[in-house]
Amino acid sequence: MHLKLPETLLHQHKTAPQTPGLSLLSQDNILNIVTRRKTKGRLLGDMYHNCLTMGWLPFFATMTAAYLLLNLLFSVGFYLVPHGLSNVHSGNFWGDFFFSAQTLSTVGYGYIYPQSPAANALATFEMLVGVISTAIITGLVFARFSRPQARVLFSSIVTIFQEGENLKLNFRLGNLRNTPLMNTSVEAILARTRRDENGHTSLQLEILPLVYNHFPVFPVSLSFTHHITESSPLHGLDKATLEEQQARIFLIFNATDPVSAQDVFAHHTYMAQDMLYGARFVSLLRASGQGLMEVDFSLFHTTSPDPLPARDEEPITVTDETSAGTD
């Protein structure tokens, strides 16, 4: 089976801009809520997590700032020790600063060296700080590089179509790596805002049961289906109601990468505007000239019309039958 990956994946559907107003949900983070914590958190209490989640540019900027700050602090210490360094005149701050940089990195060129008990003690402590800092930065860089990521492509829309007596919601995922993923599981959650009779707004989270949410092997592409039955949270809800409730469908993807033998995760969010009624995804499989099946990812987001028997805004009575769809 061959994979055909275009340089630019086609996106047939463009997400409509969100209507202005107060929203508890966001496209990227789901929860558009500012948390006011009652307990005071420590400044460095979650430093490891923050260093792993920030971007590469802020990470290196933070490490550079910490390195310069440490050198500045120790250079002030050497500056306050009179005649503490050889070949550095008293009051020469830059000489103290560059000696601090050499000591912190344990380079030690030999031209400048401490010559008083106070300067030797300060240099000894700075070398200890330098060794610990080097170990911490090395560990953080390795942790960031070695963290596995799932190169999973989510369809830009979800389709809703009628098949027999069932109204079905369908989305699909694509594996962009050359190796299959193992023990794949997907969870779908409907998040929406609700108002009670007193006018209070609350966030409601409901599980959208999928026909099959676990596959032992994820080779190239998989389709996932939710039946909109009477027990479904989407039953009786039209697109206008979902938009009014600022509905989102949040997908959580989990699999095992056989190369690194580690779990990989991904998530994606669909807004109500991303629900395309009366359409289904086209097949990605094409016959190649060599007698093999070719998977064309340029068709990944492409849909074909499949009109519903009733208007999109009208709920359709369906029965609870199970079936699965895979590409």
Tab-separated table of N, CA, C and O in Angstrom, residues 2 4 6 27 37-38 56 60 67 88 98 108 123 141 144 165 211 221 230 237 246 264-265 279-280 286 296 306 327:
chain	number	residue	atom	x	y	z
A	2	HIS	N	0.642	2.168	-0.882
A	2	HIS	CA	1.425	3.383	-0.987
A	2	HIS	C	0.657	4.536	-0.366
A	2	HIS	O	-0.571	4.607	-0.426
A	4	LYS	N	0.173	8.628	-0.498
A	4	LYS	CA	0.385	9.794	-1.327
A	4	LYS	C	0.086	11.024	-0.490
A	4	LYS	O	-1.069	11.369	-0.240
A	6	PRO	N	0.332	14.959	-0.205
A	6	PRO	CA	0.609	16.191	-0.930
A	6	PRO	C	1.365	17.173	-0.057
A	6	PRO	O	1.359	17.075	1.171
A	27	GLN	N	-11.600	27.263	20.769
A	27	GLN	CA	-11.235	26.288	19.755
A	27	GLN	C	-10.008	25.483	20.160
A	27	GLN	O	-9.910	24.294	19.904
A	37	ARG	N	-7.301	30.942	41.982
A	37	ARG	CA	-6.982	29.935	42.984
A	37	ARG	C	-6.963	30.566	44.371
A	37	ARG	O	-6.446	31.660	44.568
A	38	LYS	N	-7.518	29.815	45.336
A	38	LYS	CA	-7.554	30.293	46.704
A	38	LYS	C	-6.212	30.108	47.393
A	38	LYS	O	-5.825	30.886	48.258
A	56	TRP	N	10.182	26.276	21.952
A	56	TRP	CA	11.648	26.217	21.956
A	56	TRP	C	12.260	27.600	22.140
A	56	TRP	O	13.249	27.751	22.878
A	60	PHE	N	14.801	28.462	25.274
A	60	PHE	CA	16.195	28.892	25.189
A	60	PHE	C	16.361	30.313	25.731
A	60	PHE	O	17.412	30.643	26.297
A	67	TYR	N	21.188	31.811	32.850
A	67	TYR	CA	22.650	31.748	32.799
A	67	TYR	C	23.262	33.124	33.048
A	67	TYR	O	24.211	33.270	33.837
A	88	VAL	N	43.154	40.761	37.634
A	88	VAL	CA	41.934	41.574	37.535
A	88	VAL	C	42.048	42.679	38.575
A	88	VAL	O	42.145	42.400	39.780
A	98	PHE	N	33.553	37.903	33.473
A	98	PHE	CA	34.062	36.866	32.579
A	98	PHE	C	34.711	35.720	33.354
A	98	PHE	O	34.660	34.565	32.930
A	108	GLY	N	37.725	27.419	32.918
A	108	GLY	CA	38.971	27.734	33.609
A	108	GLY	C	40.168	27.823	32.690
A	108	GLY	O	40.944	26.872	32.567
A	123	ALA	N	34.218	30.814	44.404
A	123	ALA	CA	34.430	30.067	43.165
A	123	ALA	C	34.043	28.606	43.336
A	123	ALA	O	33.499	27.968	42.417
A	141	VAL	N	16.614	19.450	28.000
A	141	VAL	CA	16.729	19.371	26.540
A	141	VAL	C	16.484	17.947	26.056
A	141	VAL	O	15.777	17.724	25.065
A	144	ARG	N	12.771	17.109	26.259
A	144	ARG	CA	11.986	17.749	25.196
A	144	ARG	C	12.195	17.036	23.856
A	144	ARG	O	11.257	16.855	23.090
A	165	GLU	N	-31.910	3.571	8.756
A	165	GLU	CA	-32.737	4.229	9.753
A	165	GLU	C	-31.928	5.109	10.699
A	165	GLU	O	-32.497	5.763	11.572
A	211	VAL	N	-19.060	3.870	17.971
A	211	VAL	CA	-19.345	2.469	17.670
A	211	VAL	C	-18.139	1.614	18.030
A	211	VAL	O	-18.253	0.605	18.732
A	221	SER	N	-5.501	5.172	7.929
A	221	SER	CA	-6.651	6.029	8.185
A	221	SER	C	-7.769	5.205	8.816
A	221	SER	O	-7.957	4.031	8.476
A	230	GLU	N	-31.838	8.078	20.371
A	230	GLU	CA	-32.557	8.790	21.412
A	230	GLU	C	-31.717	8.958	22.675
A	230	GLU	O	-31.940	9.883	23.455
A	237	LEU	N	-31.131	17.898	18.575
A	237	LEU	CA	-30.452	19.189	18.510
A	237	LEU	C	-30.102	19.523	17.072
A	237	LEU	O	-29.453	18.722	16.393
A	246	GLN	N	-22.901	27.106	21.984
A	246	GLN	CA	-21.443	27.144	21.830
A	246	GLN	C	-20.853	25.750	21.987
A	246	GLN	O	-19.871	25.529	22.706
A	264	VAL	N	1.556	7.929	22.948
A	264	VAL	CA	1.465	9.226	22.293
A	264	VAL	C	0.026	9.712	22.405
A	264	VAL	O	-0.917	8.922	22.451
A	265	PHE	N	-0.125	11.033	22.443
A	265	PHE	CA	-1.437	11.630	22.643
A	265	PHE	C	-1.644	12.745	21.622
A	265	PHE	O	-0.700	13.335	21.123
A	279	ALA	N	-23.622	15.031	4.073
A	279	ALA	CA	-22.393	14.737	3.323
A	279	ALA	C	-21.657	13.622	4.031
A	279	ALA	O	-21.861	13.360	5.219
A	280	ARG	N	-20.794	12.951	3.278
A	280	ARG	CA	-19.922	11.929	3.837
A	280	ARG	C	-18.565	12.021	3.163
A	280	ARG	O	-18.422	12.566	2.065
A	286	ARG	N	-7.157	4.337	-3.727
A	286	ARG	CA	-7.094	4.404	-5.176
A	286	ARG	C	-6.202	3.274	-5.670
A	286	ARG	O	-5.228	2.903	-5.015
A	296	ASP	N	-4.555	8.253	-0.906
A	296	ASP	CA	-4.344	9.628	-1.368
A	296	ASP	C	-4.827	10.588	-0.282
A	296	ASP	O	-6.025	10.819	-0.118
A	306	ASP	N	-24.537	13.888	0.298
A	306	ASP	CA	-25.408	12.775	0.667
A	306	ASP	C	-26.614	13.382	1.381
A	306	ASP	O	-26.708	13.372	2.603
A	327	ASP	N	-11.902	3.167	7.026
A	327	ASP	CA	-11.384	3.420	5.683
A	327	ASP	C	-10.529	2.244	5.247
A	327	ASP	O	-9.763	1.729	6.034
